[in-house]
């Protein structure tokens, strides 16, 4: 089971499970944030978001896509969600034309 559904069911009644899920979800988001920080510095250093917030957003989309794929009993919704995420990321790493 991925951490999101588990934490959704147990966050209030099982603090140890919640803490473990947070640890793993946050660790993955932090791993993403390291790569995001490098890309941000290179392509959009003045972007108003942080690498950490974008890493958490990506983790949210990925985990949500897994949940929807299970609910819909097929990978199509997950694949489409990830395509939307990719398009969004492309907009965030495209330098603004302002000042160009």
C-alpha positions as a LaTeX table, in Angstrom:
\begin{tabular}{lrrr}
\hline
Residue & $x$ (\AA) & $y$ (\AA) & $z$ (\AA) \\
\hline
Unk1 & 0.00 & 0.00 & 0.00 \\
Unk2 & 1.29 & 3.46 & $-0.82$ \\
Unk3 & 1.56 & 5.83 & 2.15 \\
Unk4 & $-1.27$ & 8.19 & 1.15 \\
Unk5 & $-4.22$ & 5.82 & 1.58 \\
Unk6 & $-2.73$ & 4.44 & 4.78 \\
Unk7 & $-2.20$ & 7.87 & 6.32 \\
Unk8 & $-5.64$ & 8.99 & 5.16 \\
Unk9 & $-7.23$ & 6.22 & 7.21 \\
Unk10 & $-4.93$ & 6.24 & 10.24 \\
Unk11 & $-3.57$ & 9.77 & 10.70 \\
Unk12 & $-5.73$ & 10.60 & 13.72 \\
Unk13 & $-5.89$ & 7.22 & 15.44 \\
Unk14 & $-2.37$ & 5.88 & 14.84 \\
Unk15 & 0.24 & 8.64 & 15.25 \\
Unk16 & 3.16 & 6.27 & 14.63 \\
Unk17 & 1.74 & 5.24 & 11.24 \\
Unk18 & 1.13 & 8.89 & 10.36 \\
Unk19 & 4.69 & 9.81 & 11.31 \\
Unk20 & 6.17 & 6.94 & 9.29 \\
Unk21 & 4.10 & 7.85 & 6.24 \\
Unk22 & 5.14 & 11.49 & 6.59 \\
Unk23 & 8.78 & 10.43 & 6.81 \\
Unk24 & 8.64 & 8.42 & 3.59 \\
Unk25 & 6.52 & 10.89 & 1.62 \\
Unk26 & 8.70 & 13.79 & 2.74 \\
Unk27 & 11.89 & 11.87 & 1.91 \\
Unk28 & 10.73 & 11.34 & $-1.66$ \\
Unk29 & 9.66 & 14.98 & $-1.98$ \\
Unk30 & 13.09 & 16.05 & $-0.66$ \\
Unk31 & 14.80 & 13.86 & $-3.23$ \\
Unk32 & 12.77 & 15.55 & $-5.96$ \\
Unk33 & 13.51 & 18.98 & $-4.45$ \\
Unk34 & 17.26 & 18.49 & $-4.86$ \\
Unk35 & 16.86 & 17.98 & $-8.61$ \\
Unk36 & 14.28 & 20.75 & $-8.83$ \\
Unk37 & 16.65 & 23.18 & $-7.08$ \\
Unk38 & 19.31 & 22.55 & $-9.72$ \\
Unk39 & 16.83 & 23.04 & $-12.57$ \\
Unk40 & 15.36 & 26.16 & $-10.97$ \\
Unk41 & 18.81 & 27.73 & $-10.53$ \\
Unk42 & 19.64 & 27.00 & $-14.14$ \\
Unk43 & 16.38 & 27.91 & $-15.89$ \\
Unk44 & 14.16 & 30.08 & $-13.65$ \\
Unk45 & 16.14 & 31.37 & $-10.67$ \\
Unk46 & 13.59 & 34.10 & $-9.94$ \\
Unk47 & 10.52 & 31.83 & $-9.96$ \\
Unk48 & 8.28 & 32.56 & $-6.95$ \\
Unk49 & 8.00 & 28.93 & $-5.77$ \\
Unk50 & 10.40 & 26.81 & $-3.74$ \\
Unk51 & 11.88 & 23.49 & $-4.80$ \\
Unk52 & 10.43 & 21.97 & $-1.63$ \\
Unk53 & 6.89 & 23.09 & $-2.43$ \\
Unk54 & 7.14 & 21.81 & $-6.00$ \\
Unk55 & 8.54 & 18.49 & $-4.76$ \\
Unk56 & 5.58 & 18.08 & $-2.40$ \\
Unk57 & 3.17 & 18.99 & $-5.20$ \\
Unk58 & 4.74 & 16.39 & $-7.48$ \\
Unk59 & 4.50 & 13.79 & $-4.72$ \\
Unk60 & 0.83 & 14.69 & $-4.27$ \\
Unk61 & 0.08 & 14.23 & $-7.96$ \\
Unk62 & 1.99 & 10.94 & $-8.17$ \\
Unk63 & 0.35 & 9.42 & $-5.09$ \\
Unk64 & $-3.09$ & 10.69 & $-6.12$ \\
Unk65 & $-2.60$ & 9.14 & $-9.55$ \\
Unk66 & $-1.88$ & 5.77 & $-7.91$ \\
Unk67 & $-5.06$ & 6.02 & $-5.84$ \\
Unk68 & $-7.22$ & 6.94 & $-8.85$ \\
Unk69 & $-5.73$ & 4.13 & $-10.93$ \\
Unk70 & $-6.71$ & 1.66 & $-8.22$ \\
Unk71 & $-10.19$ & 3.14 & $-7.87$ \\
Unk72 & $-10.76$ & 3.07 & $-11.63$ \\
Unk73 & $-9.04$ & $-0.32$ & $-12.01$ \\
Unk74 & $-6.74$ & 0.80 & $-14.76$ \\
Unk75 & $-3.65$ & 2.91 & $-15.42$ \\
Unk76 & $-5.17$ & 5.37 & $-17.89$ \\
Unk77 & $-6.15$ & 8.00 & $-15.31$ \\
Unk78 & $-2.69$ & 7.84 & $-13.74$ \\
Unk79 & $-1.00$ & 8.22 & $-17.10$ \\
Unk80 & $-3.14$ & 11.24 & $-17.94$ \\
Unk81 & $-2.45$ & 12.81 & $-14.53$ \\
Unk82 & 1.28 & 12.43 & $-15.11$ \\
Unk83 & 0.96 & 13.99 & $-18.56$ \\
Unk84 & $-0.79$ & 16.97 & $-16.94$ \\
Unk85 & 2.02 & 17.16 & $-14.38$ \\
Unk86 & 4.60 & 17.18 & $-17.15$ \\
Unk87 & 2.82 & 20.00 & $-18.97$ \\
Unk88 & 2.62 & 21.97 & $-15.73$ \\
Unk89 & 6.32 & 21.46 & $-15.03$ \\
Unk90 & 7.17 & 22.66 & $-18.53$ \\
Unk91 & 5.36 & 25.94 & $-17.78$ \\
Unk92 & 7.28 & 26.37 & $-14.53$ \\
Unk93 & 10.68 & 25.89 & $-16.13$ \\
Unk94 & 10.13 & 28.12 & $-19.13$ \\
Unk95 & 11.72 & 31.50 & $-18.52$ \\
Unk96 & 9.35 & 34.45 & $-18.68$ \\
Unk97 & 9.47 & 36.64 & $-21.76$ \\
Unk98 & 9.34 & 39.71 & $-19.51$ \\
Unk99 & 12.61 & 41.53 & $-19.57$ \\
Unk100 & 13.91 & 39.43 & $-22.46$ \\
\hline
\end{tabular}
